Coordinates of C-alpha atoms in Angstrom, one line a residue:
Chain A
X90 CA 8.2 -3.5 -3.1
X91 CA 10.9 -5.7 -3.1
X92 CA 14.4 -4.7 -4.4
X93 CA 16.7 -6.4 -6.0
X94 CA 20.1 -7.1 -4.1
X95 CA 21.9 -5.0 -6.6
X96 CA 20.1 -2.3 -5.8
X97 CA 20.3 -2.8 -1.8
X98 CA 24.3 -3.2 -2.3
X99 CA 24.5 0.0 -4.1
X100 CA 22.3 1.5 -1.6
X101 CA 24.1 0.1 1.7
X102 CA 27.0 0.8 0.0
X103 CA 27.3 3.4 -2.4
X104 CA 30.0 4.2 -4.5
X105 CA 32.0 7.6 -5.0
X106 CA 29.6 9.6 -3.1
X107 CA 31.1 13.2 -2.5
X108 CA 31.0 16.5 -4.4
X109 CA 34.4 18.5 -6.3
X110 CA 34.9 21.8 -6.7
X111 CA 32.0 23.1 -9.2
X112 CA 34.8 26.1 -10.2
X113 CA 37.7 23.6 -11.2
X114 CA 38.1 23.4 -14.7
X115 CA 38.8 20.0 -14.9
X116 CA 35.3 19.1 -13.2
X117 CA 32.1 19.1 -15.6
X118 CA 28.8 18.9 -13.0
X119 CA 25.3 18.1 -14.0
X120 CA 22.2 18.9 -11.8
X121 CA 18.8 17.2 -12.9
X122 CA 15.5 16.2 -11.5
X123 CA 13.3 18.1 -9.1
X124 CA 12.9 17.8 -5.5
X125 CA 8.9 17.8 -5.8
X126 CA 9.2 15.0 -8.1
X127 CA 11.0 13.1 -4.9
X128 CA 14.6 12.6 -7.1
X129 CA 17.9 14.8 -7.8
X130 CA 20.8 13.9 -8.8
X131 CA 23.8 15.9 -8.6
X132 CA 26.8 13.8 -11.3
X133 CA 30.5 15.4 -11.4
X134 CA 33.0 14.0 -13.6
X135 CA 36.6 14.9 -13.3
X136 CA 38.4 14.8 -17.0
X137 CA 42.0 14.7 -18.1
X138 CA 43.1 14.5 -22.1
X139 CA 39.3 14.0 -22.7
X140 CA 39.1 10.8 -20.2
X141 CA 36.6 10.4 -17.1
X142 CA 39.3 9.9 -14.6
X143 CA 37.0 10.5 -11.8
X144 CA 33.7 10.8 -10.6
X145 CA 31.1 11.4 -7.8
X146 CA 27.6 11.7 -6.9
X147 CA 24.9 12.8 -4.2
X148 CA 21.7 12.2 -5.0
X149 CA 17.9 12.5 -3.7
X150 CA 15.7 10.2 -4.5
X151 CA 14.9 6.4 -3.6
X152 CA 17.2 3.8 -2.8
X153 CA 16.5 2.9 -7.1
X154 CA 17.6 6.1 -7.6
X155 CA 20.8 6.2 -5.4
X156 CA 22.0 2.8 -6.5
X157 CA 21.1 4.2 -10.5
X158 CA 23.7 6.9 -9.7
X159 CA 26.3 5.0 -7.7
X160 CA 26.4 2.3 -10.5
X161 CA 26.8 5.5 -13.6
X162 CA 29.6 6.8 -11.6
X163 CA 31.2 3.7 -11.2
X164 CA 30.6 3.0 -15.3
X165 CA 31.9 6.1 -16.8
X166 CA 35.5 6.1 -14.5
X167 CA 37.8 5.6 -17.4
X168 CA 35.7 6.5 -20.2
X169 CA 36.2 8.6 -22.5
X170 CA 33.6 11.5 -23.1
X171 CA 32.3 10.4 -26.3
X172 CA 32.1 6.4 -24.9
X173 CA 30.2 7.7 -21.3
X174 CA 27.9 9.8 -23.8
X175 CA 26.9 6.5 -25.6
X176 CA 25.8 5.2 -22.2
X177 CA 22.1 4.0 -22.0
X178 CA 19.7 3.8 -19.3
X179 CA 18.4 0.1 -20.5
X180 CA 22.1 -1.0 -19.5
X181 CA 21.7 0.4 -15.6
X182 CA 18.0 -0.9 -15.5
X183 CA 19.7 -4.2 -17.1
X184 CA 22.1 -3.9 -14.4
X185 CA 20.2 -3.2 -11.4
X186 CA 17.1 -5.5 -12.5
X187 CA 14.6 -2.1 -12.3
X188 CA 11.4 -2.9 -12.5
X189 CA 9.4 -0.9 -14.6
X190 CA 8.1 1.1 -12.1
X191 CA 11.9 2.7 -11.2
X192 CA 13.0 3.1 -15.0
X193 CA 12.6 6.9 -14.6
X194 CA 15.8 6.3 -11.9
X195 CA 17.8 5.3 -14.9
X196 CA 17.1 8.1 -17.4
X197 CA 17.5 10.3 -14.5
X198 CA 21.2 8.8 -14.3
X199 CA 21.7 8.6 -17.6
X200 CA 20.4 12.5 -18.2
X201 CA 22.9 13.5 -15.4
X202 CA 25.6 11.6 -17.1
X203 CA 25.2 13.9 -20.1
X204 CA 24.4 16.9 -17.9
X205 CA 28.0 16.7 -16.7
X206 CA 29.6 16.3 -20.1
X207 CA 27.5 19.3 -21.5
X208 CA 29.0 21.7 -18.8
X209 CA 32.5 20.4 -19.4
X210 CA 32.4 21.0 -23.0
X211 CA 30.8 24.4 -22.2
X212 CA 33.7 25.3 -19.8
X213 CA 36.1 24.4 -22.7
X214 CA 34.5 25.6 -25.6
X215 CA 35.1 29.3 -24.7
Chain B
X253 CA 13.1 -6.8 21.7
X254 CA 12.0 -8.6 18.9
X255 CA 12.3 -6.9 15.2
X256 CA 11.1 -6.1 13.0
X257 CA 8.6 -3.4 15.2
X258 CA 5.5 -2.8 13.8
X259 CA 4.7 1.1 14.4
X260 CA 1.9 1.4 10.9
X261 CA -0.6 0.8 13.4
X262 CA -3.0 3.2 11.0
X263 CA -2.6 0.8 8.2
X264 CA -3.7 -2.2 10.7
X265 CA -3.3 -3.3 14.0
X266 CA -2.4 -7.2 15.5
X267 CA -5.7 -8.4 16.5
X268 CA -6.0 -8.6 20.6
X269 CA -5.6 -12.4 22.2
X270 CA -8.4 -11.6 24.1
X271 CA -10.6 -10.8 21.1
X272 CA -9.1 -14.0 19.6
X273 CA -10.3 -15.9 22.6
X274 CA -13.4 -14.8 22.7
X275 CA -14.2 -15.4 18.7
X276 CA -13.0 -18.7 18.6
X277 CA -15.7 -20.9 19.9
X278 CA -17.9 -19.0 16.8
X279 CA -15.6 -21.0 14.2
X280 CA -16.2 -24.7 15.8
X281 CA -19.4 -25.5 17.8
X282 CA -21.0 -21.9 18.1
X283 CA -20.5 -22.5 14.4
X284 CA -25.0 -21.4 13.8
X285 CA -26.3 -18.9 11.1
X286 CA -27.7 -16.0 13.4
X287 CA -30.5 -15.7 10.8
X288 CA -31.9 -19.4 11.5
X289 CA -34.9 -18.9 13.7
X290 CA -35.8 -22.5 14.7
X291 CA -32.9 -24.4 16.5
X292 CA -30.4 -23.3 19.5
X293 CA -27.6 -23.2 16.7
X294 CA -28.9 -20.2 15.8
X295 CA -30.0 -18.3 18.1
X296 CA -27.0 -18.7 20.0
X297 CA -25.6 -17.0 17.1
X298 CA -28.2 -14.7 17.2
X299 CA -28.0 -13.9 20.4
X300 CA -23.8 -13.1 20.1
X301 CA -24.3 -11.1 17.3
X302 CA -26.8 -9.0 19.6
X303 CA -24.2 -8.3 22.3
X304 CA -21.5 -7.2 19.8
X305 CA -24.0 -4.8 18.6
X306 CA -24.5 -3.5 21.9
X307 CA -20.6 -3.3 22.9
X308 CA -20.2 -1.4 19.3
X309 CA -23.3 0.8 20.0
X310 CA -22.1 1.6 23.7
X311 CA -18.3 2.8 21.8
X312 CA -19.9 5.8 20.0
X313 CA -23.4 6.3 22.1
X314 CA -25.4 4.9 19.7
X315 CA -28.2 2.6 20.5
X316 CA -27.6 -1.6 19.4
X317 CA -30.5 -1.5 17.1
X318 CA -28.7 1.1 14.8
X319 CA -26.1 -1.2 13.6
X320 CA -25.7 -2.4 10.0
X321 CA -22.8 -4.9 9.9
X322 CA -20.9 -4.8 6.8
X323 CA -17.5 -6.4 5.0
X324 CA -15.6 -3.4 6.6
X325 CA -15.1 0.7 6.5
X326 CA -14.9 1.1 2.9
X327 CA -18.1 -0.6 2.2
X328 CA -19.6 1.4 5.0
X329 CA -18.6 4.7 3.3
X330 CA -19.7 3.6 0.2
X331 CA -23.2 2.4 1.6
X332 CA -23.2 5.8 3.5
X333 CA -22.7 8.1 0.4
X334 CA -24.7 5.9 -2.0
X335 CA -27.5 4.9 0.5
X336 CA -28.6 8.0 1.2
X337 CA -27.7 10.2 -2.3
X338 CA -29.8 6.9 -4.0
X339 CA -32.6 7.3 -1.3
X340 CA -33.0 11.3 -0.8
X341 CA -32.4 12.3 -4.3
X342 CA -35.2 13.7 -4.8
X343 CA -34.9 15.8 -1.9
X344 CA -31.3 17.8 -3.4
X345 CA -28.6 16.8 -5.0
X346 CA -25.9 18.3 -3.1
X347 CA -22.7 16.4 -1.0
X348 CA -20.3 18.0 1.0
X349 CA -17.2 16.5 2.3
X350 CA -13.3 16.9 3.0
X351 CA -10.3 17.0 0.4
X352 CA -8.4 15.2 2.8
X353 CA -10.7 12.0 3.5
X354 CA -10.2 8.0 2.9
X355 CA -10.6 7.2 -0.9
X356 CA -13.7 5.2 0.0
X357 CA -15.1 8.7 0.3
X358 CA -13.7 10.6 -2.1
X359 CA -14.4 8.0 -4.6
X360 CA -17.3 7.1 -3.6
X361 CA -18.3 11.1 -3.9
X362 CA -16.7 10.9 -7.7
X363 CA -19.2 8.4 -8.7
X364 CA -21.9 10.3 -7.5
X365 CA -20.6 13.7 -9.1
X366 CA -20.2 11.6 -12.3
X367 CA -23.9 10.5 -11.7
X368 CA -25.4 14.1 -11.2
X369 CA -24.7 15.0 -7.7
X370 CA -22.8 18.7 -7.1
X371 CA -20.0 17.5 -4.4
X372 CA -18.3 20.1 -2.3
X373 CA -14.5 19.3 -1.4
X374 CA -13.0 21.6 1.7
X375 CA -9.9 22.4 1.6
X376 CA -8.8 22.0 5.2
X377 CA -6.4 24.6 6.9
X378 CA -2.3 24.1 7.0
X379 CA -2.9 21.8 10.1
X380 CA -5.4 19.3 8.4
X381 CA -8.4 20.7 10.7
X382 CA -12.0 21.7 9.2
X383 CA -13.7 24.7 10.7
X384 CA -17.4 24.7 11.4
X385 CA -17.9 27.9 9.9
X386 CA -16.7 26.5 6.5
X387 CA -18.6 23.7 6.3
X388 CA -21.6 25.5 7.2
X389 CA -20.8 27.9 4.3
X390 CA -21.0 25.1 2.2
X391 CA -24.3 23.4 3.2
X392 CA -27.7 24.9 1.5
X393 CA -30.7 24.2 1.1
X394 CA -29.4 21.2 -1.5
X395 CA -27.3 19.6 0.7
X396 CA -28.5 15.8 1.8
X397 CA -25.4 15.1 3.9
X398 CA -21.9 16.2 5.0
X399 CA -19.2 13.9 5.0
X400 CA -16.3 15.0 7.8
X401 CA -13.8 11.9 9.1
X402 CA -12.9 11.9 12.9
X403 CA -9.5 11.4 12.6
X404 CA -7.7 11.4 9.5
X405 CA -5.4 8.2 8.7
X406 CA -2.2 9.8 7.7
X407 CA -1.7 13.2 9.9
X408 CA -4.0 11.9 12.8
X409 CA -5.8 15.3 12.8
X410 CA -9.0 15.0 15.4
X411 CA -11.6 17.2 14.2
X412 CA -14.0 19.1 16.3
X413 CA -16.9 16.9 15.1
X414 CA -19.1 18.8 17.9
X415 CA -18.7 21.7 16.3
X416 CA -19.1 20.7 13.0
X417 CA -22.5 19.1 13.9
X418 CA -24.2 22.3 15.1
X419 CA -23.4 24.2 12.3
X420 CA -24.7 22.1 10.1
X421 CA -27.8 21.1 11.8
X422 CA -28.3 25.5 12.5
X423 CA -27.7 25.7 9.0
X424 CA -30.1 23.3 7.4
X425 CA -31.8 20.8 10.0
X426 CA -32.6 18.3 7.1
X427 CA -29.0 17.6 6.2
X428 CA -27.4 14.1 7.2
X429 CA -24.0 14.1 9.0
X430 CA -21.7 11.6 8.4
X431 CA -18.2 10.5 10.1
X432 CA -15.7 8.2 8.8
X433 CA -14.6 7.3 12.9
X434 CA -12.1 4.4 11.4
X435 CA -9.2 6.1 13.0
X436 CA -10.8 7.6 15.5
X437 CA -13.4 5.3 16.8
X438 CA -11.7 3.5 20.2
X439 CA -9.0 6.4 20.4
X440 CA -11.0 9.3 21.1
X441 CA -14.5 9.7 22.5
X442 CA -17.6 9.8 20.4
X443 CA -20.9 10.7 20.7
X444 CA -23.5 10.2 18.2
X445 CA -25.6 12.5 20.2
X446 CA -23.2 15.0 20.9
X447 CA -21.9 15.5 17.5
X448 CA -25.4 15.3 16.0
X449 CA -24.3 12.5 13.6
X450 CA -26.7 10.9 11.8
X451 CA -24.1 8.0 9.9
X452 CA -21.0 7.0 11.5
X453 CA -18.5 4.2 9.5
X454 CA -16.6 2.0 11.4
X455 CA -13.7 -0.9 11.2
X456 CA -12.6 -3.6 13.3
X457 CA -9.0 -4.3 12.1
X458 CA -8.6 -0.6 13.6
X459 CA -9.6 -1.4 16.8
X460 CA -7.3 -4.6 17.3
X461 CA -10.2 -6.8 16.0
X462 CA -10.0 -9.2 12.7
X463 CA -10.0 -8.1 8.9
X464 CA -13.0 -8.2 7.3
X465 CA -15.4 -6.6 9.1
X466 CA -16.5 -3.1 10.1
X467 CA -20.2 -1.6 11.1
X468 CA -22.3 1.6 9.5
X469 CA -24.3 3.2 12.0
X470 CA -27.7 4.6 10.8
X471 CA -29.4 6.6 13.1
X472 CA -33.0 5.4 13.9
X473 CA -34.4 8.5 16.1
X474 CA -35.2 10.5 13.7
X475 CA -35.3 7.9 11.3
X476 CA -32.5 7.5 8.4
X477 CA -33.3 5.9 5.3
X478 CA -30.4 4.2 2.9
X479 CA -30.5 2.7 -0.1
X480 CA -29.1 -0.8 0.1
X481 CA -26.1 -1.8 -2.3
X482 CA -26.7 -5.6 -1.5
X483 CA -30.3 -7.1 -1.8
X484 CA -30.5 -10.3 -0.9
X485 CA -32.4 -12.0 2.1
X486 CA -33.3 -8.7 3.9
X487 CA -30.4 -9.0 6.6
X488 CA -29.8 -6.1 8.9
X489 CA -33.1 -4.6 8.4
X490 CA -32.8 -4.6 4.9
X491 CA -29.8 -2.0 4.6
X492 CA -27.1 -4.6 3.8
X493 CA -28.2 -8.5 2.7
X494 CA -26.1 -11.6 3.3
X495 CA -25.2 -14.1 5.9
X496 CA -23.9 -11.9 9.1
X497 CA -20.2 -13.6 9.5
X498 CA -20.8 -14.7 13.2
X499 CA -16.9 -15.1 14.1
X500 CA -16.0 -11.9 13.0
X501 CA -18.7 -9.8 14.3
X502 CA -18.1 -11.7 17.7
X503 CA -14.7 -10.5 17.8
X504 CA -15.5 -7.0 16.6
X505 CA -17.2 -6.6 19.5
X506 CA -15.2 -7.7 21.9
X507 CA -12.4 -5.3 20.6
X508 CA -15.0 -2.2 20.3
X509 CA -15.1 -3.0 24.4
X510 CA -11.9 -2.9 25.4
X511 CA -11.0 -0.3 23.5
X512 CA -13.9 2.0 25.3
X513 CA -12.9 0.0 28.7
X514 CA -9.1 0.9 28.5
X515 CA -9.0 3.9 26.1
X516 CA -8.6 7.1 28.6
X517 CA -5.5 4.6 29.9
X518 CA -4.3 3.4 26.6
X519 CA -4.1 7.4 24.9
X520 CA -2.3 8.5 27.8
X521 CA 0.3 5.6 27.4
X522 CA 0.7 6.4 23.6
X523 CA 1.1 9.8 24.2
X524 CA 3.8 9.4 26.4
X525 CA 5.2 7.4 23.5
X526 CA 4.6 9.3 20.9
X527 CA 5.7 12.3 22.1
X528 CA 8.8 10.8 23.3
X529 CA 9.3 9.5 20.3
X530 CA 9.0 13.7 18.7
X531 CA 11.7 15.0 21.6
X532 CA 14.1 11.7 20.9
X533 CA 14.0 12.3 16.8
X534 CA 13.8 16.7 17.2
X535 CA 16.8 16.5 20.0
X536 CA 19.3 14.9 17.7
X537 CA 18.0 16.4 13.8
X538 CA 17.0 19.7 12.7
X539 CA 15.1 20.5 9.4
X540 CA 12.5 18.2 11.0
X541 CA 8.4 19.4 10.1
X542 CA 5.3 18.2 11.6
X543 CA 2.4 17.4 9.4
X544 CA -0.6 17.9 10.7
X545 CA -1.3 19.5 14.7
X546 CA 1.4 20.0 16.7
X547 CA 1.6 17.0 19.1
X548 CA 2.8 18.8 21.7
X549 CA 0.9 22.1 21.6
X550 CA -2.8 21.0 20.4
X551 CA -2.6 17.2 21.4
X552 CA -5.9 17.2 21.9
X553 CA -6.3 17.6 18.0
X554 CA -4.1 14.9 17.1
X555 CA -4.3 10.9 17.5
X556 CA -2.3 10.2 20.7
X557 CA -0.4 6.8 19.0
X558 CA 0.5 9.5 15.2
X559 CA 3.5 10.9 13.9
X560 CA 4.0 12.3 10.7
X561 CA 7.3 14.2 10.0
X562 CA 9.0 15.1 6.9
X563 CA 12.9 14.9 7.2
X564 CA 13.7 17.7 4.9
X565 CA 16.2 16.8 2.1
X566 CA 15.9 13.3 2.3
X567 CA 13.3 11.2 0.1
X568 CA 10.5 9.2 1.9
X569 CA 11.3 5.6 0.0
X570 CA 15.0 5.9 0.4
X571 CA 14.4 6.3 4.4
X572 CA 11.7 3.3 4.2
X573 CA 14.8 1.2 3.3
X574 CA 17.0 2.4 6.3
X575 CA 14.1 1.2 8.2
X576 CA 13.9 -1.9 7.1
X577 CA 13.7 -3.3 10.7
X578 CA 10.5 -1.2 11.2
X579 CA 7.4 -0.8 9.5
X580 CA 6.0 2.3 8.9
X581 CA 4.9 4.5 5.9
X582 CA 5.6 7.2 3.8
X583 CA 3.9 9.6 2.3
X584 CA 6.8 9.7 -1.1
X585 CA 5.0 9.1 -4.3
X586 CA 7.4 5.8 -4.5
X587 CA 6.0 4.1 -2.6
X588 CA 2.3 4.7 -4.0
X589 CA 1.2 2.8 -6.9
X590 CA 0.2 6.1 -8.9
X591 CA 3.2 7.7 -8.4
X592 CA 1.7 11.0 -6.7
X593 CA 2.9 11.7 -3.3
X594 CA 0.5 11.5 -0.7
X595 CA -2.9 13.8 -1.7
X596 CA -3.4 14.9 2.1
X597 CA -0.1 16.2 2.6
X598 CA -0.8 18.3 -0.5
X599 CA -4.3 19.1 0.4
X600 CA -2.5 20.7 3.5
X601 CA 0.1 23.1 1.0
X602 CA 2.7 21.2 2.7
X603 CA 5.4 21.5 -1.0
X604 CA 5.8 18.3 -2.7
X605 CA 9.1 17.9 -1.4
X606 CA 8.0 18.1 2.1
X607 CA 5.3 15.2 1.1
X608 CA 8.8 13.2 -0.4
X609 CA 10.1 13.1 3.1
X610 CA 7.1 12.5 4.7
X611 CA 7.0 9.3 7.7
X612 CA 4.2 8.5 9.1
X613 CA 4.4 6.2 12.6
X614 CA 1.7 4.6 14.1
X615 CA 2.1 3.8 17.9
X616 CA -0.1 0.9 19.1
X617 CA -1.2 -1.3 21.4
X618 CA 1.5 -3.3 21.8
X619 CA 4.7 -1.0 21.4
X620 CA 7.3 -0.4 23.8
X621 CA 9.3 2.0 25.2
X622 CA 11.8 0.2 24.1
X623 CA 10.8 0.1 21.0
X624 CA 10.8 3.9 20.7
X625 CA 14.1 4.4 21.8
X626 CA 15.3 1.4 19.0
X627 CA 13.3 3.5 16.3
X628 CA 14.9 7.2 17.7
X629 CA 18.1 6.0 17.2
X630 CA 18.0 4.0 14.2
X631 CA 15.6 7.4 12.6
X632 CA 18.7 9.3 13.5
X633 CA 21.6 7.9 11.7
X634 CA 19.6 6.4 8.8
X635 CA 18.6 10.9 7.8
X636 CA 22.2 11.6 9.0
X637 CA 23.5 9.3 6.4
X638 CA 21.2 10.2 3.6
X639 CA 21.4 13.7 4.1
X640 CA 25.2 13.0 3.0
X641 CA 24.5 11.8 0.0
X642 CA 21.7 14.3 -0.5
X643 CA 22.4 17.2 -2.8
X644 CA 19.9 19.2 -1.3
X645 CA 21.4 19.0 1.8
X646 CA 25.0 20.1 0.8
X647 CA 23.0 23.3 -1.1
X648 CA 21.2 23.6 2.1
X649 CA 24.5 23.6 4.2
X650 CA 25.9 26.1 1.6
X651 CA 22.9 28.4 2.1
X652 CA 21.6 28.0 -1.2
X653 CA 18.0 28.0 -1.1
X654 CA 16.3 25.1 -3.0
X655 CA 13.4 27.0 -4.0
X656 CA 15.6 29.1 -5.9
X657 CA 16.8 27.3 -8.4
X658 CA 15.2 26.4 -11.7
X659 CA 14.4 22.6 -11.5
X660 CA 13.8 20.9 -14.5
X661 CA 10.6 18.4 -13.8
X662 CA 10.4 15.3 -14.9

């Protein structure tokens, strides 16, 4: 299959790829996918007055997949929690040029992105 | 060194100079229809379409006459399975064969099953291997024919075909044996006698011969009868009608002896490669599984030029791309168009993660040492630098085990 050269970018260069602390209580981390469906993502966002200041990634999965992860991190930096909720996966497939075949990459990116919000607001809600 | 390096040798391999030398003439003024019985054109033809039947006999121990040329392997199988459930059905009803065998044959065994027939599907052991003992358990009284490959495409598992063949035969005399040898045929020895086979499917494009092309062999002594699945003008002996293509079968045969002429030289050679391919890749990463026989401890039961490995925590497709100078295959459902990871590596329990990470290489002919050392290295930092951006690896690191954890499929 041939990818597009967004996708090979993201992949030979991927963007905030690293891990924070899981305990901080600035850091909200979602875990989704399965490794014997061949794709995990792991999304952390770092969060200050209710805005993304940070994030990172590390993900499993094909290079569709990586790039699907690199590119959310790099989208939600900034946002606020209710503006990086809103996010879509048509706008990474959009993005990336998926073809049909890797749109699963971008729900899985778009899944993790709310993964990561639900267990900050969990942390804060106690 | 030129790149990119071809090491998917399974899927195809580069067809020999040689053999292109020796097909050519076929094309331009050998150019005859081997079925014309009145002019020189063709029996020229004729008569070069009888020596690749011999060189192609001589590779398995077969005798010339036994032949039936076809399009290639997987209309072999199919004539195989179909030939002789069509021609012996009133005799049982019954087809045994392997979980872990070429599509042509398992699908070919679905259309039966969907016509009537009761098919049997081993499960082989962890390894990929077959034992006698079970297929014997499954043959009865019922059974018109086993179906057991030689070597199996992905995990280049050699099965003991000997073996196999005796316990069938003690068990029920009447039942046919049949090999898929597309992987094996020009690798390893085979003997039609030997084995007891009574069908044995073969390719060219395996062998270093063109696309296109490929051979069932029906034994004659005692006589096996198939159903044709092409009538036409009664070519080779009525099992398989149409215009024999000349070229192609010129070159087949020409491939099939070289391969029996060099092979004892050409395994040792591959096994040197292979297996230092194995130490170069195991030296410098850990978390690193074999699929299929252990080359280095039962290399006897493996394909000398195969290596599948999974690289544990790091997805097949994702690798594919890091490889992008080298072409070889994965067993990672993303890179299948169904979407399921690899059905042998999951015949053989292997986890579907393991199957994920799964890389098959395929040492030929023509690779180098060179080329080895090019692949070690670049193998080496390509998992090294996924595995960083794998959160599998970091749990791994941690000493979390993944197995644990309550994954959410998708």
């Amino acid at each position: 299959m041939a990818y597009s050269d967004k996708v090979i970018e993201h992949y030979e260069h991927p963007r905030n790829v690293g891990s924070f602390d899981k305990g901080d209580e600035e850091v909200g981390t979602g875990l989704v996918g399965a490794p014997a469906c061949g794709d995990v993502m792991k999304l952390q966002i770092k969060v200050k007055d209710g805005v993304i200041t940070d994030a990172k990634f590390k993900t499993f999965g094909c290079g569709s997949a990586i790039a699907s992860s690199s590119l959310a991190t790099e989208m939600i930096k900034g946002m606020t929690l209710e503006q990086a909720a809103e996010i879509k996966n048509t706008q990474i497939v959009q993005e990336l040029n998926l073809p049909p075949v890797k749109i699963h990459c971008s729900v899985l990116a778009e899944d993790a992105i709310k993964a990561a919000i639900d267990d900050y607001k969990k942390k804060h809600s106690r | 060194m030129k790149l990119p390096i071809f090491m998917d040798n399974h899927s195809t391999t580069p067809v020999d100079q040689r053999v292109v030398d020796t097909m050519l003439p076929y094309f331009t003024e050998k150019f005859g229809n081997a079925a014309s019985r009145n002019h020189v054109f063709g029996w020229t033809a004729e008569a070069a379409v009888e020596n690749a039947r011999a060189q192609i006999a001589a590779l398995i121990g077969g005798d010339a006459k036994e032949i039936v040329f076809t399009s290639g392997a997987t209309e072999s199988d199919n004539l195989a399975l179909k030939g002789v459930a069509s021609f012996y059905k009133k005799l049982g009803n019954h087809i045994v064969t392997v979980e872990t065998e070429h599509k042509a044959i398992l699908d070919s065994a679905k259309r039966l099953q969907r016509e009537g027939f009761e098919i049997t599907f081993l499960r082989p052991a962890k390894d990929g291997t077959v034992s006698p003992e079970q297929v014997a358990e499954a043959v009865g009284p019922k059974t018109l024919l086993v179906s057991v490959m030689l070597a199996n495409n992905e995990i280049g598992v050699v099965q003991d075909l000997e073996a196999i063949g005796a316990a069938i035969k003690a068990k029920n005399p009447k039942t046919l044996f049949h090999s898929d040898a597309v992987q094996g045929a020009g690798k390893v020895p085979i003997d039609v006698e030997r084995m007891k086979l009574d069908l044995v499917s073969l390719s060219s494009h395996k062998m270093y011969g063109p696309k296109g092309v490929g051979a069932l062999w029906v034994r004659r002594k005692p006589r096996v009868r198939i159903d044709p699945l092409i009538d036409g003008g009664g070519h080779e002996r009525g099992m398989r009608s149409g215009t024999l293509a000349v070229p192609l079968i010129v070159a087949f045969g020409r491939a099939a002896e070289i391969a029996k002429a060099e092979m004892a030289e050409e395994s040792a050679r591959l096994r040197a490669l292979r297996d230092r391919l194995f130490r170069g890749i195991t030296a410098k990463l850990n978390e690193v599984y074999v699929n299929g026989p252990d080359p280095l401890e039962h290399p006897e039961r493996r394909l000398s030029g195969n290596l599948n490995i999974s690289f544990a925590f790091v997805e097949g497709e994702s690798l594919l791309m890091a490889l992008k100078d080298v072409a070889v295959s994965s067993g990672s459902a993303c890179t299948s168009a169904s979407l399921e990871p690899s059905y042998v590596l999951r015949a053989l329990g292997a986890g579907d993660d393991l199957a994920h990470s799964s890389i098959r290489f395929g040492i030929g002919r023509f690779n180098t040492e060179e080329e080895i050392d090019y692949v070690i290295d670049l193998v080496t930092k390509s998992v090294s630098r996924l595995r960083e951006l794998s959160p599998l690896w970091e749990m791994h690191q941690d000493g979390i085990d993944i197995n644990s954890i309550q994954w959410t499929p998708h």
